[in-house]
Coordinates of N, CA, C and O in Angstrom, one line a residue:
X1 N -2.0 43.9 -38.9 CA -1.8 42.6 -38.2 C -1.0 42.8 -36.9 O 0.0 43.6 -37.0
X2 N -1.3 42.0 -35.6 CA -0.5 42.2 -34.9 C 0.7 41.1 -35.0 O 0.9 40.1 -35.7
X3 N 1.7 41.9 -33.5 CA 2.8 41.1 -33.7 C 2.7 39.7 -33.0 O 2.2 39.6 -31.9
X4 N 3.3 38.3 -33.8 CA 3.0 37.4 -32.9 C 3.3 37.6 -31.3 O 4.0 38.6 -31.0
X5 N 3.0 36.8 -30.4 CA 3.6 36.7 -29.1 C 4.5 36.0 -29.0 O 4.7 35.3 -29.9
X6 N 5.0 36.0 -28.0 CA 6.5 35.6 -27.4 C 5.8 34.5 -26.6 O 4.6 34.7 -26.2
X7 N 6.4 33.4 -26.2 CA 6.0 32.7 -25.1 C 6.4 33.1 -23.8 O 7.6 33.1 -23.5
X8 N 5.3 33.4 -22.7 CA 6.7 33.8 -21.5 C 7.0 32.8 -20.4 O 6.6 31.6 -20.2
X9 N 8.1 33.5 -19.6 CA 8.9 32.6 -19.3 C 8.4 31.3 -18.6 O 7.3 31.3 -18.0
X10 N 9.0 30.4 -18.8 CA 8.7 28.5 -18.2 C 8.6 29.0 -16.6 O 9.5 29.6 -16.0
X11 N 7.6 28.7 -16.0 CA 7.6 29.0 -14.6 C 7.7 27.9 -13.8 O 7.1 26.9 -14.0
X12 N 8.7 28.1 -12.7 CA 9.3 27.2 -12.2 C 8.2 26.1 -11.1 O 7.3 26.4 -10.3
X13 N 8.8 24.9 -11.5 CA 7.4 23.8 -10.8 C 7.9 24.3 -9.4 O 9.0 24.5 -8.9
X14 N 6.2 24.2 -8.8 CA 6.3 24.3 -7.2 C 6.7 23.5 -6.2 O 6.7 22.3 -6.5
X15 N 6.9 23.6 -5.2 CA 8.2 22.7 -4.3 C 7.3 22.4 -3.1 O 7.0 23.2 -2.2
X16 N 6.9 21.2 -3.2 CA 6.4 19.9 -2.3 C 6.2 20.3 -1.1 O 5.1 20.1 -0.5
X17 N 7.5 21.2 -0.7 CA 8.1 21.3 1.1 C 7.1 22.3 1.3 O 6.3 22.2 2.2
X18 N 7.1 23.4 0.3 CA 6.5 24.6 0.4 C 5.2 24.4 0.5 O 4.5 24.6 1.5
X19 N 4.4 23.9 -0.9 CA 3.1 23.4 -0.8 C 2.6 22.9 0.6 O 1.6 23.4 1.1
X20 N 3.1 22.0 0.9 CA 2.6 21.3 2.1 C 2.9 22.3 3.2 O 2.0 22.2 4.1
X21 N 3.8 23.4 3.4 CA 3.9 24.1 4.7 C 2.8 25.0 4.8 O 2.3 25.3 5.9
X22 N 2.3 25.7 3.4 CA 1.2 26.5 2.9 C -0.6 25.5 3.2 O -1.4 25.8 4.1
X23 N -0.7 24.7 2.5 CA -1.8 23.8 2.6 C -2.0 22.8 3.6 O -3.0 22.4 4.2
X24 N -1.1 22.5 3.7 CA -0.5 21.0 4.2 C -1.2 20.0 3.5 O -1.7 20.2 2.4
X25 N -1.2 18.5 4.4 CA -1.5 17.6 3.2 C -3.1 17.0 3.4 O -3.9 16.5 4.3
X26 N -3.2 17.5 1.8 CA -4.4 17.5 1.8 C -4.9 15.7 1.2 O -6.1 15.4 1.3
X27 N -3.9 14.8 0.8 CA -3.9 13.3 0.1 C -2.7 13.0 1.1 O -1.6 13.5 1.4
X28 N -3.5 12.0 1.3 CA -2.5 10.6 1.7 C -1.1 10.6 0.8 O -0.9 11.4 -0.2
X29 N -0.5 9.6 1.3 CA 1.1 9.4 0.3 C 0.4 7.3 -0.6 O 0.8 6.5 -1.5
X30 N -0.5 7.5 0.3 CA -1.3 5.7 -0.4 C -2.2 5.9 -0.2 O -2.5 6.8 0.7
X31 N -3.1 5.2 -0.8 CA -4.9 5.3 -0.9 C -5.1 3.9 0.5 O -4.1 3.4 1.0
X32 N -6.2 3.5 0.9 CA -6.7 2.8 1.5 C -6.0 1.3 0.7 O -5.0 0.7 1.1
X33 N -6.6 1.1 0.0 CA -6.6 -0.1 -1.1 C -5.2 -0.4 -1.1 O -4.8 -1.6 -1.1
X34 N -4.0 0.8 -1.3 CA -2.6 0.4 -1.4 C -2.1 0.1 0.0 O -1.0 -0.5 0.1
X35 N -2.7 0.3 1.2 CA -2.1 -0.5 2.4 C -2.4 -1.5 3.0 O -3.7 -1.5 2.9
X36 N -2.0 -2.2 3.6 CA -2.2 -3.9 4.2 C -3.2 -3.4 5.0 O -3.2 -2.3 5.5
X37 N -4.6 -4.5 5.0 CA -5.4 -3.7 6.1 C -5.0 -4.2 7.5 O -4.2 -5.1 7.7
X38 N -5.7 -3.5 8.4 CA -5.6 -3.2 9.6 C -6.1 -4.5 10.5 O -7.3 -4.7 10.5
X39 N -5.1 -5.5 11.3 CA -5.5 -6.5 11.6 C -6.7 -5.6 13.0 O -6.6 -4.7 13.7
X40 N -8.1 -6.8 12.8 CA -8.5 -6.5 13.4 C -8.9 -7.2 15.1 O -9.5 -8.2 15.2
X41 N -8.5 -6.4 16.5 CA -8.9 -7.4 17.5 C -10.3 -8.4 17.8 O -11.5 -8.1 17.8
X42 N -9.5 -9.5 18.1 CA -10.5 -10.5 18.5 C -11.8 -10.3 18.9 O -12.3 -11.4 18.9
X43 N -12.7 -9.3 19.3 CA -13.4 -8.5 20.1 C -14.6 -9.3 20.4 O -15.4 -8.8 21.2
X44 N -15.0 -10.6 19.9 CA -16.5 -11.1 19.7 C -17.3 -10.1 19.7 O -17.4 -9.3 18.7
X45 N -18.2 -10.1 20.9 CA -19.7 -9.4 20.5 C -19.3 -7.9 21.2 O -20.3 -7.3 21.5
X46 N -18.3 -7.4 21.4 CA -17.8 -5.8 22.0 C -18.4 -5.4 21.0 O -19.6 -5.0 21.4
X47 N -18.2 -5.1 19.6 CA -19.0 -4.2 18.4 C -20.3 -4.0 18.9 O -20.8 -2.9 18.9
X48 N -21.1 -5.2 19.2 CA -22.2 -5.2 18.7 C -23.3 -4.8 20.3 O -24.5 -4.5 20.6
X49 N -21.8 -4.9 21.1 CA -22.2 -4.2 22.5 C -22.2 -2.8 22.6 O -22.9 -2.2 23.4
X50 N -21.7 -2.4 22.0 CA -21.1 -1.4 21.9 C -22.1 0.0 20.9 O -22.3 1.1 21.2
X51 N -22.5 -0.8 19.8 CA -23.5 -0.5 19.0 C -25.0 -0.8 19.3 O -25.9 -0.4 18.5
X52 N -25.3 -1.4 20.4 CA -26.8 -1.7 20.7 C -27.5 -0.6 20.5 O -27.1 0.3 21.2
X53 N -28.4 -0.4 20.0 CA -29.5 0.4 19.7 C -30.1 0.9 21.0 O -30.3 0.1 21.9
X54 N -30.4 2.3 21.3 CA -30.8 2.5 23.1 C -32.2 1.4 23.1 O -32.4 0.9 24.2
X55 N -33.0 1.1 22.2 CA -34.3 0.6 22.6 C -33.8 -0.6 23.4 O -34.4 -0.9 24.4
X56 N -32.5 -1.6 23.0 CA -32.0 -2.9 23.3 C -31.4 -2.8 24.5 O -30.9 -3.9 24.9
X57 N -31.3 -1.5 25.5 CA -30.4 -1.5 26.9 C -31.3 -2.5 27.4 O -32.5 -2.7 27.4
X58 N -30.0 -3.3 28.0 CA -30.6 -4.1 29.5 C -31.5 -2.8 30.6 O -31.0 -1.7 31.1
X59 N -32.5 -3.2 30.8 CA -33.4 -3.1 31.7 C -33.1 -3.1 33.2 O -34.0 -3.1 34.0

């Protein structure tokens, strides 16, 4: 029979500062959904100027 094992040692939790200087950050600190949205400017039809499809250029 062998000898049971030993547990080894508790290894110590990784440190935030370090992770993030190593990785950096890879997640937000809030998701979309957890922040107030983003007021948006008045713009009327700018989006949709802006987004015209080339077939729609003024001529």
């Amino acid at each position: 029979m062998s000898q049971p094992r030993e547990d080894p040692k508790p290894t110590r939790r990784p440190d935030p500062k370090r992770l993030g200087e190593v990785f950096g950050d890879v997640l937000p600190d809030t998701t979309s959904d957890e922040r107030d949205p983003e007021p948006r400017p008045d713009s009327g039809d700018r989006w949709y100027e802006e987004n015209r499809p080339p077939h729609h250029e003024d001529r």
